[in-house]
Short mmCIF file of C-alpha atoms in Angstrom, two decimals:
data_model
loop_
_atom_site.label_atom_id
_atom_site.label_comp_id
_atom_site.label_asym_id
_atom_site.label_seq_id
_atom_site.Cartn_x
_atom_site.Cartn_y
_atom_site.Cartn_z
CA MET A 28 -21.09 -57.62 -38.25
CA LYS A 29 -21.04 -54.19 -36.67
CA ARG A 30 -17.86 -52.28 -37.47
CA LYS A 31 -16.93 -49.10 -35.65
CA LEU A 32 -15.55 -46.15 -37.55
CA VAL A 33 -11.94 -45.45 -36.63
CA ALA A 34 -11.78 -41.87 -35.39
CA ALA A 35 -9.24 -39.67 -37.10
CA ILE A 36 -7.62 -38.83 -33.79
CA GLY A 37 -6.73 -42.49 -33.26
CA ILE A 38 -4.56 -42.67 -36.36
CA ALA A 39 -3.14 -39.16 -36.40
CA GLY A 40 0.31 -40.13 -35.15
CA MET A 41 0.59 -42.94 -37.64
CA MET A 42 -0.37 -40.58 -40.46
CA VAL A 43 2.40 -38.13 -39.58
CA SER A 44 4.83 -40.92 -40.38
CA ILE A 45 3.11 -41.61 -43.68
CA ALA A 46 3.35 -37.97 -44.70
CA ALA A 47 7.02 -37.77 -43.75
CA CYS A 48 8.13 -41.03 -45.30
CA GLY A 49 5.92 -41.34 -48.37
CA SER A 50 7.59 -41.73 -51.72
CA ASP A 51 7.36 -38.97 -54.31
CA ASN A 52 6.68 -41.76 -56.80
CA LYS A 53 2.90 -42.13 -56.72
CA ASP A 54 3.03 -45.65 -58.09
CA GLY A 55 4.68 -47.06 -55.00
CA GLY A 56 8.31 -46.31 -55.80
CA SER A 57 8.91 -49.31 -58.06
CA GLY A 58 9.23 -47.30 -61.24
CA LYS A 59 6.51 -49.42 -62.87
CA GLY A 60 3.73 -48.97 -60.37
CA GLY A 61 4.98 -52.03 -58.51
CA ALA A 62 4.20 -54.33 -61.45
CA ASP A 63 7.65 -55.88 -61.22
CA ALA A 64 7.47 -56.60 -57.48
CA LYS A 65 8.32 -60.16 -56.44
CA GLU A 66 6.09 -60.31 -53.39
CA LEU A 67 2.54 -59.27 -52.53
CA THR A 68 1.13 -59.11 -49.00
CA VAL A 69 -2.63 -59.29 -48.56
CA TRP A 70 -4.37 -58.64 -45.26
CA LEU A 71 -7.91 -59.99 -44.92
CA THR A 72 -10.15 -60.73 -41.96
CA VAL A 73 -10.82 -64.24 -40.70
CA ASP A 74 -14.14 -64.19 -42.56
CA ALA A 75 -12.27 -64.97 -45.78
CA GLN A 76 -9.99 -67.51 -44.10
CA ASN A 77 -12.86 -69.43 -42.51
CA ASN A 78 -15.63 -69.08 -45.06
CA TRP A 79 -14.23 -68.69 -48.59
CA PRO A 80 -10.53 -69.65 -48.73
CA GLU A 81 -11.06 -71.11 -52.20
CA LEU A 82 -11.94 -67.64 -53.52
CA VAL A 83 -8.69 -66.27 -52.11
CA LYS A 84 -6.75 -69.07 -53.79
CA ALA A 85 -8.53 -68.45 -57.10
CA ALA A 86 -7.43 -64.80 -57.03
CA ASP A 87 -3.88 -65.86 -56.17
CA ASP A 88 -3.82 -68.33 -59.04
CA ALA A 89 -5.10 -65.76 -61.53
CA VAL A 90 -2.41 -63.23 -60.60
CA THR A 91 0.52 -65.65 -60.33
CA LYS A 92 -0.39 -67.09 -63.73
CA LYS A 93 0.28 -63.66 -65.21
CA HIS A 94 3.34 -63.10 -63.02
CA PRO A 95 5.31 -66.35 -62.65
CA GLY A 96 7.48 -66.41 -59.57
CA LEU A 97 5.36 -63.90 -57.65
CA LYS A 98 4.95 -64.84 -54.00
CA ILE A 99 1.64 -63.90 -52.37
CA LYS A 100 1.50 -63.84 -48.58
CA HIS A 101 -1.73 -63.68 -46.59
CA GLU A 102 -2.34 -62.53 -43.06
CA TYR A 103 -5.72 -62.85 -41.38
CA TYR A 104 -7.08 -60.77 -38.53
CA GLY A 105 -10.15 -60.56 -36.34
CA TRP A 106 -12.19 -57.36 -36.48
CA PRO A 107 -11.46 -56.21 -32.91
CA ASP A 108 -7.66 -56.06 -33.29
CA LYS A 109 -7.24 -55.46 -37.02
CA ASN A 110 -6.95 -51.69 -37.03
CA THR A 111 -4.58 -51.49 -34.09
CA LYS A 112 -2.15 -53.71 -35.99
CA LEU A 113 -2.75 -51.86 -39.23
CA ASP A 114 -2.05 -48.49 -37.63
CA ALA A 115 1.21 -49.80 -36.20
CA VAL A 116 2.49 -51.24 -39.47
CA LEU A 117 1.47 -48.20 -41.52
CA ALA A 118 3.86 -46.17 -39.40
CA THR A 119 6.74 -48.28 -40.73
CA ASP A 120 8.08 -49.17 -44.18
CA LYS A 121 6.55 -52.66 -43.98
CA ALA A 122 3.06 -51.80 -45.15
CA PRO A 123 0.92 -54.58 -46.66
CA ASP A 124 -0.19 -54.18 -50.26
CA VAL A 125 -3.89 -54.97 -49.85
CA VAL A 126 -5.97 -54.47 -46.72
CA GLU A 127 -9.59 -55.30 -45.97
CA MET A 128 -11.56 -52.56 -44.24
CA GLY A 129 -15.07 -52.40 -42.89
CA ASN A 130 -16.77 -49.80 -45.07
CA THR A 131 -17.34 -47.44 -42.14
CA GLU A 132 -13.64 -47.69 -41.30
CA MET A 133 -12.46 -46.26 -44.62
CA LEU A 134 -13.14 -42.58 -44.05
CA GLY A 135 -10.62 -41.84 -41.31
CA TYR A 136 -7.84 -43.44 -43.34
CA MET A 137 -8.80 -41.67 -46.55
CA VAL A 138 -8.91 -38.30 -44.81
CA LYS A 139 -5.39 -38.79 -43.47
CA GLY A 140 -3.91 -40.05 -46.74
CA ALA A 141 -3.22 -43.66 -45.74
CA PHE A 142 -4.53 -45.22 -48.95
CA ALA A 143 -3.48 -44.77 -52.57
CA PRO A 144 -6.10 -43.50 -55.03
CA VAL A 145 -7.28 -46.01 -57.62
CA ASP A 146 -8.92 -45.76 -61.02
CA PRO A 147 -12.41 -47.34 -60.80
CA ALA A 148 -12.38 -48.02 -64.55
CA LYS A 149 -9.70 -50.67 -64.00
CA PHE A 150 -12.00 -52.80 -61.81
CA SER A 151 -14.71 -55.09 -63.15
CA GLY A 152 -18.26 -53.93 -62.50
CA SER A 153 -17.27 -50.56 -61.04
CA GLU A 154 -19.88 -48.77 -63.13
CA ALA A 155 -22.55 -50.65 -61.15
CA TRP A 156 -21.12 -50.55 -57.62
CA LEU A 157 -23.83 -50.27 -54.98
CA ASP A 158 -24.33 -46.62 -54.03
CA GLY A 159 -23.58 -47.10 -50.35
CA LEU A 160 -20.40 -49.04 -51.02
CA LYS A 161 -19.27 -46.60 -53.71
CA ALA A 162 -19.71 -43.77 -51.22
CA SER A 163 -17.58 -45.60 -48.67
CA VAL A 164 -14.51 -45.60 -50.95
CA THR A 165 -14.92 -42.05 -52.25
CA TYR A 166 -13.48 -38.96 -50.62
CA ASP A 167 -12.94 -35.47 -52.00
CA GLY A 168 -13.77 -36.62 -55.52
CA LYS A 169 -11.27 -39.50 -55.58
CA THR A 170 -11.63 -43.26 -55.17
CA TYR A 171 -9.45 -44.96 -52.56
CA GLY A 172 -10.71 -48.53 -52.51
CA VAL A 173 -12.79 -51.23 -54.12
CA PRO A 174 -16.04 -52.60 -52.65
CA TYR A 175 -15.68 -56.26 -51.68
CA TYR A 176 -19.14 -57.40 -50.53
CA ALA A 177 -22.22 -55.96 -48.81
CA GLY A 178 -24.46 -56.73 -45.87
CA GLY A 179 -27.95 -55.31 -45.67
CA ARG A 180 -30.76 -54.89 -43.17
CA VAL A 181 -34.19 -56.45 -43.17
CA ALA A 182 -37.21 -56.86 -40.93
CA ASN A 183 -37.79 -60.21 -39.22
CA TRP A 184 -41.06 -61.28 -37.62
CA ARG A 185 -42.36 -64.26 -35.70
CA LYS A 186 -45.06 -65.78 -37.87
CA ASP A 187 -46.62 -67.62 -34.94
CA VAL A 188 -47.02 -64.49 -32.81
CA PHE A 189 -48.59 -62.49 -35.62
CA ALA A 190 -50.80 -65.40 -36.72
CA ALA A 191 -52.15 -65.68 -33.19
CA ALA A 192 -53.20 -62.04 -33.53
CA GLY A 193 -54.87 -62.71 -36.88
CA VAL A 194 -52.07 -61.56 -39.21
CA LYS A 195 -51.26 -64.31 -41.71
CA SER A 196 -48.84 -62.74 -44.22
CA ALA A 197 -45.83 -60.44 -44.05
CA PRO A 198 -46.76 -56.77 -44.44
CA LYS A 199 -46.12 -55.06 -47.76
CA THR A 200 -46.85 -51.52 -46.61
CA TYR A 201 -46.10 -49.53 -43.48
CA GLN A 202 -49.79 -49.23 -42.78
CA GLU A 203 -50.15 -53.02 -42.87
CA LEU A 204 -47.14 -53.32 -40.60
CA THR A 205 -48.41 -50.95 -37.92
CA ALA A 206 -51.90 -52.44 -38.06
CA GLY A 207 -50.41 -55.89 -37.43
CA LEU A 208 -48.17 -54.57 -34.66
CA ASP A 209 -51.19 -52.96 -32.98
CA LYS A 210 -52.99 -56.31 -32.96
CA VAL A 211 -50.00 -58.12 -31.52
CA GLN A 212 -49.41 -55.48 -28.85
CA LYS A 213 -53.06 -55.61 -27.77
CA LYS A 214 -53.08 -59.39 -27.58
CA GLN A 215 -49.73 -59.80 -25.82
CA GLY A 216 -49.94 -56.92 -23.35
CA ASP A 217 -47.48 -54.28 -22.21
CA LYS A 218 -44.79 -56.66 -20.99
CA PHE A 219 -44.25 -57.77 -24.59
CA SER A 220 -42.53 -55.74 -27.34
CA ALA A 221 -44.48 -56.13 -30.56
CA TRP A 222 -41.38 -54.58 -32.16
CA TYR A 223 -38.15 -54.81 -30.21
CA GLN A 224 -36.40 -51.65 -31.39
CA PRO A 225 -33.38 -50.60 -29.26
CA THR A 226 -33.54 -46.86 -28.74
CA ARG A 227 -29.84 -46.19 -29.39
CA ASP A 228 -29.87 -48.06 -32.72
CA TRP A 229 -28.99 -45.14 -34.98
CA TYR A 230 -28.82 -47.35 -38.07
CA ALA A 231 -32.58 -47.97 -37.78
CA ALA A 232 -33.42 -44.43 -36.69
CA MET A 233 -31.55 -42.86 -39.59
CA SER A 234 -33.42 -45.14 -41.99
CA PHE A 235 -36.58 -43.36 -40.85
CA VAL A 236 -34.83 -40.02 -41.37
CA TYR A 237 -33.71 -40.84 -44.91
CA ASP A 238 -37.11 -42.36 -45.75
CA ALA A 239 -38.69 -39.03 -44.84
CA GLY A 240 -36.30 -37.15 -47.14
CA GLY A 241 -33.98 -35.98 -44.36
CA SER A 242 -30.33 -36.69 -43.69
CA ILE A 243 -27.69 -36.62 -40.98
CA ALA A 244 -25.73 -33.86 -42.69
CA LYS A 245 -25.49 -32.19 -46.08
CA GLU A 246 -22.55 -30.81 -48.04
CA GLU A 247 -22.83 -27.34 -49.48
CA GLY A 248 -19.96 -25.43 -51.03
CA GLY A 249 -17.37 -27.84 -49.73
CA GLN A 250 -18.61 -27.63 -46.14
CA TRP A 251 -20.80 -30.06 -44.23
CA LYS A 252 -23.70 -28.94 -42.06
CA ALA A 253 -25.86 -31.06 -39.76
CA ASP A 254 -29.40 -31.64 -40.99
CA LEU A 255 -31.23 -33.43 -38.17
CA SER A 256 -33.32 -30.34 -37.34
CA SER A 257 -34.69 -30.02 -40.86
CA PRO A 258 -38.47 -30.60 -41.22
CA GLU A 259 -37.84 -33.81 -43.17
CA SER A 260 -35.42 -35.24 -40.61
CA LEU A 261 -37.71 -34.31 -37.74
CA LYS A 262 -40.55 -36.14 -39.47
CA GLY A 263 -38.47 -39.30 -39.56
CA LEU A 264 -37.29 -38.92 -35.96
CA ASN A 265 -40.84 -38.40 -34.78
CA GLU A 266 -41.95 -41.61 -36.43
CA PHE A 267 -39.02 -43.47 -34.86
CA ARG A 268 -40.09 -42.08 -31.47
CA ASN A 269 -43.64 -43.31 -32.13
CA VAL A 270 -42.39 -46.82 -32.85
CA VAL A 271 -40.33 -46.94 -29.67
CA GLY A 272 -43.17 -45.47 -27.63
CA LYS A 273 -45.88 -47.84 -28.87
CA TYR A 274 -44.09 -51.13 -29.44
CA MET A 275 -40.80 -51.18 -27.52
CA HIS A 276 -41.34 -52.28 -23.91
CA GLY A 277 -37.78 -53.13 -23.05
CA ASP A 278 -34.86 -51.10 -21.70
CA ARG A 279 -34.85 -47.79 -23.58
CA THR A 280 -31.19 -47.12 -22.87
CA LYS A 281 -29.89 -50.12 -24.84
CA ASP A 282 -28.23 -50.33 -28.24
CA GLU A 283 -28.60 -53.08 -30.83
CA SER A 284 -25.48 -55.11 -29.99
CA ASP A 285 -27.38 -57.97 -28.32
CA ARG A 286 -30.67 -57.59 -30.17
CA HIS A 287 -30.59 -61.13 -31.58
CA ILE A 288 -30.11 -62.52 -28.07
CA VAL A 289 -32.99 -60.49 -26.64
CA TYR A 290 -35.18 -61.51 -29.58
CA GLY A 291 -34.39 -65.13 -28.86
CA GLN A 292 -35.88 -64.81 -25.39
CA GLY A 293 -39.35 -64.80 -26.91
CA LYS A 294 -40.71 -61.54 -25.53
CA SER A 295 -40.91 -59.68 -28.83
CA GLY A 296 -42.59 -60.19 -32.17
CA MET A 297 -40.38 -58.36 -34.65
CA ILE A 298 -36.99 -56.75 -35.19
CA PHE A 299 -35.40 -54.58 -37.89
CA GLY A 300 -31.68 -55.21 -38.15
CA ALA A 301 -28.86 -56.95 -39.97
CA ALA A 302 -30.03 -59.78 -42.20
CA TRP A 303 -28.30 -62.42 -40.06
CA GLU A 304 -29.97 -61.48 -36.79
CA GLY A 305 -33.20 -63.42 -37.25
CA ALA A 306 -31.35 -66.66 -37.92
CA ALA A 307 -28.95 -65.96 -35.04
CA SER A 308 -31.84 -65.57 -32.62
CA ALA A 309 -33.09 -69.00 -33.68
CA ALA A 310 -29.77 -70.72 -33.00
CA PRO A 311 -30.09 -73.30 -30.21
CA GLU A 312 -27.97 -71.28 -27.80
CA ASN A 313 -30.19 -68.20 -28.22
CA ASP A 314 -33.69 -69.60 -28.77
CA LYS A 315 -35.31 -69.81 -25.35
CA THR A 316 -38.71 -70.64 -26.84
CA GLY A 317 -37.77 -73.64 -28.97
CA LYS A 318 -40.01 -72.23 -31.70
CA LEU A 319 -38.01 -69.66 -33.59
CA LYS A 320 -36.36 -71.82 -36.24
CA ASP A 321 -39.67 -72.56 -37.96
CA ASN A 322 -41.38 -69.26 -37.23
CA ASN A 323 -38.85 -66.50 -37.93
CA GLU A 324 -39.16 -64.94 -41.38
CA ASN A 325 -37.34 -62.03 -43.03
CA PHE A 326 -39.22 -59.45 -45.07
CA VAL A 327 -38.40 -56.17 -46.77
CA MET A 328 -39.01 -53.33 -44.35
CA PRO A 329 -41.66 -50.97 -45.72
CA GLY A 330 -41.19 -47.27 -45.03
CA PRO A 331 -43.75 -44.68 -43.97
CA SER A 332 -43.07 -42.91 -47.29
CA GLY A 333 -44.76 -45.74 -49.18
CA LYS A 334 -41.47 -47.02 -50.55
CA ASN A 335 -39.11 -49.66 -49.19
CA MET A 336 -37.24 -48.35 -46.17
CA PRO A 337 -33.73 -47.18 -47.15
CA VAL A 338 -31.25 -49.25 -45.17
CA PHE A 339 -27.72 -48.70 -43.99
CA LEU A 340 -25.49 -50.78 -46.25
CA GLY A 341 -22.64 -52.37 -44.36
CA GLY A 342 -19.87 -54.46 -45.84
CA SER A 343 -16.17 -54.57 -46.60
CA ASP A 344 -13.82 -52.72 -48.95
CA LEU A 345 -10.29 -53.45 -50.15
CA ALA A 346 -7.67 -50.70 -50.17
CA ILE A 347 -4.02 -50.26 -51.17
CA PRO A 348 -1.84 -48.52 -48.57
CA VAL A 349 -0.03 -45.52 -50.02
CA LYS A 350 3.26 -47.02 -48.79
CA SER A 351 2.80 -50.25 -50.77
CA LYS A 352 5.67 -50.91 -53.17
CA ALA A 353 3.48 -53.18 -55.31
CA GLN A 354 0.45 -51.03 -56.02
CA ALA A 355 -0.08 -52.23 -59.60
CA LEU A 356 -0.01 -55.89 -58.55
CA ALA A 357 -2.24 -55.09 -55.58
CA ALA A 358 -4.81 -53.63 -57.96
CA GLU A 359 -4.62 -56.74 -60.15
CA TRP A 360 -5.19 -58.98 -57.14
CA ILE A 361 -8.15 -56.93 -55.96
CA ASP A 362 -9.72 -57.06 -59.42
CA ALA A 363 -9.25 -60.83 -59.58
CA PHE A 364 -10.76 -61.26 -56.12
CA THR A 365 -13.75 -58.91 -56.53
CA GLY A 366 -14.46 -59.56 -60.21
CA PRO A 367 -17.33 -61.61 -61.70
CA SER A 368 -16.19 -65.04 -60.50
CA GLY A 369 -15.36 -63.69 -57.06
CA GLN A 370 -18.75 -62.05 -56.71
CA LYS A 371 -20.47 -65.26 -57.77
CA GLY A 372 -18.54 -67.15 -55.12
CA LEU A 373 -19.32 -64.59 -52.44
CA MET A 374 -23.02 -64.69 -53.27
CA GLY A 375 -22.87 -68.47 -52.98
CA LYS A 376 -21.66 -67.99 -49.42
CA GLY A 377 -24.66 -65.84 -48.51
CA ASN A 378 -23.16 -62.38 -49.06
CA LEU A 379 -24.62 -59.56 -51.09
CA PRO A 380 -22.47 -58.59 -54.10
CA ASN A 381 -20.74 -55.25 -54.52
CA ASN A 382 -22.76 -54.27 -57.61
CA LYS A 383 -26.32 -53.72 -58.78
CA THR A 384 -26.08 -56.10 -61.74
CA ASP A 385 -25.37 -59.16 -59.61
CA LEU A 386 -27.72 -57.95 -56.89
CA ALA A 387 -30.60 -58.01 -59.38
CA THR A 388 -30.05 -61.72 -60.04
CA LEU A 389 -30.54 -62.51 -56.34
CA LYS A 390 -34.05 -61.12 -56.44
CA ASN A 391 -35.12 -64.13 -58.50
CA ASP A 392 -34.14 -66.62 -55.79
CA PRO A 393 -36.59 -66.92 -52.87
CA ALA A 394 -33.68 -67.59 -50.54
CA THR A 395 -32.04 -64.24 -51.29
CA ALA A 396 -34.88 -62.09 -52.65
CA VAL A 397 -35.56 -60.27 -49.38
CA PRO A 398 -32.05 -59.00 -48.53
CA ALA A 399 -31.35 -58.27 -52.20
CA THR A 400 -34.53 -56.23 -52.60
CA ALA A 401 -33.96 -54.40 -49.31
CA ALA A 402 -30.41 -53.45 -50.29
CA GLU A 403 -31.54 -51.68 -53.45
CA SER A 404 -32.58 -48.65 -51.38
CA ASN A 405 -29.68 -47.68 -49.16
CA TRP A 406 -27.89 -44.83 -47.42
CA PHE A 407 -24.43 -44.23 -46.00
CA VAL A 408 -22.82 -41.97 -43.44
CA PRO A 409 -21.73 -38.44 -44.44
CA MET A 410 -18.28 -38.68 -46.02
CA ALA A 411 -17.09 -35.65 -44.09
CA PRO A 412 -13.57 -35.28 -42.64
CA GLY A 413 -14.82 -35.07 -39.06
CA TRP A 414 -17.41 -37.83 -39.19
CA GLY A 415 -15.17 -40.10 -37.13
CA GLN A 416 -15.35 -37.63 -34.26
CA VAL A 417 -19.16 -37.61 -34.48
CA GLU A 418 -19.26 -41.38 -34.13
CA LYS A 419 -16.66 -41.43 -31.38
CA ALA A 420 -18.74 -38.99 -29.33
CA GLN A 421 -21.89 -41.10 -29.90
CA VAL A 422 -23.85 -38.00 -30.80
CA LEU A 423 -26.64 -39.89 -32.55
CA GLN A 424 -26.99 -42.50 -29.81
CA THR A 425 -27.27 -39.81 -27.14
CA MET A 426 -29.90 -37.95 -29.16
CA LEU A 427 -31.96 -41.11 -29.64
CA GLN A 428 -31.76 -42.12 -25.99
CA ASN A 429 -32.93 -38.67 -24.96
CA ILE A 430 -35.83 -38.97 -27.37
CA GLY A 431 -36.75 -42.56 -26.47
CA THR A 432 -36.67 -42.02 -22.72
CA GLY A 433 -38.59 -38.77 -22.98
CA LYS A 434 -35.76 -36.77 -21.46
CA LYS A 435 -35.97 -34.31 -24.35
CA SER A 436 -38.39 -33.53 -27.14
CA VAL A 437 -37.50 -34.63 -30.65
CA GLU A 438 -36.91 -31.03 -31.67
CA ALA A 439 -34.67 -30.21 -28.69
CA ALA A 440 -32.64 -33.42 -29.00
CA ALA A 441 -32.15 -32.93 -32.74
CA LYS A 442 -31.08 -29.32 -32.27
CA GLU A 443 -28.55 -30.33 -29.64
CA ALA A 444 -27.22 -33.11 -31.90
CA ASP A 445 -26.88 -30.70 -34.83
CA ALA A 446 -24.84 -28.32 -32.71
CA ALA A 447 -22.52 -31.11 -31.60
CA ILE A 448 -22.10 -32.37 -35.17
CA ASP A 449 -21.38 -28.92 -36.58
CA LYS A 450 -18.53 -28.41 -34.11
CA VAL A 451 -16.47 -31.29 -35.52
CA ILE A 452 -17.80 -32.54 -38.85
CA ASN A 453 -15.52 -30.36 -40.99
CA THR A 454 -12.43 -30.94 -38.84
CA LYS A 455 -9.69 -33.23 -40.18
#
């Protein structure tokens, strides 16, 4: 699921209240870190309510066994309205004790001091947290949350389309991939997208950038500076432009939000996106060909560098609001929920775990080997105070559309994007 970063400006008023009303007692004001609290309130999204309620109950049971009489209350929210409600309650003295956040949502709240710092050593498996998820809960040298689960990105191709062009097995290298795409494009003609790659999809574009050794921005001496104009980043952006130019014959002003629906229409041979998109395109309501269920196949996206393409690692984190009066119990609940048994349960539901140790076990199962292998090489957004403003302004999307439509050269578009990023990236 795509989760938008909450811009710092959107929570500024709520944070003023936090700063004014916060307790001087860093453990939540209970005198014992909240360990003697009688009630714990946990906010999760409907994903947990609908798909793994037994894992929630198991965490409850583990904590209440240690703390007889403790009452644990759960509230469940959909992604679109979750943060609006969270912002409102954080401005009061009724803050929940545990909240689920999309990993790209964490930064704005950490910058403004909404979440209490935690000690990673107190959480099972923290020494092996996936790099992208670890980055999402880390700001200014401190940890403000615990990774919950991950979602990766993979390539998906139509075996029937490629077979008709003489390509019988999934590509292992970028050269094999482009050679196969060339054959498909030649056979199908210019009304067909051998690779349907939405131009404004910055998650895919930045994978090319990171594969080439570039980055969105770099931190030096405590300050962030945009890096899209560096030779390495330009190399990646140029290759992304080549892909769009050669294989993408759809609307070059679109983003990736409906990619699985477009793919289901049968006018493209491959996509590179979230691991669920291939299966979603084959769902009866989306498959307009009647052939996708048996022909869609995920594979690890090879990068032009010769290594697996680094992918954006999405997912969820769990955080403890700084106003919680039960911070110690909240930490216990999070550890019970995200610990070894919880991770096993989440993997059983089709999620990627929050740590490298469990991720490695998934590589041995053909059903999970592709997303697990792909997730090993990953990147995350710059953890800079003003990154929320960069996302809100859609700087990357604008750059990519200008490149994909030919409105600007790669160099000019990247230079313009760097200037826009530098204006706000260090601003809290």
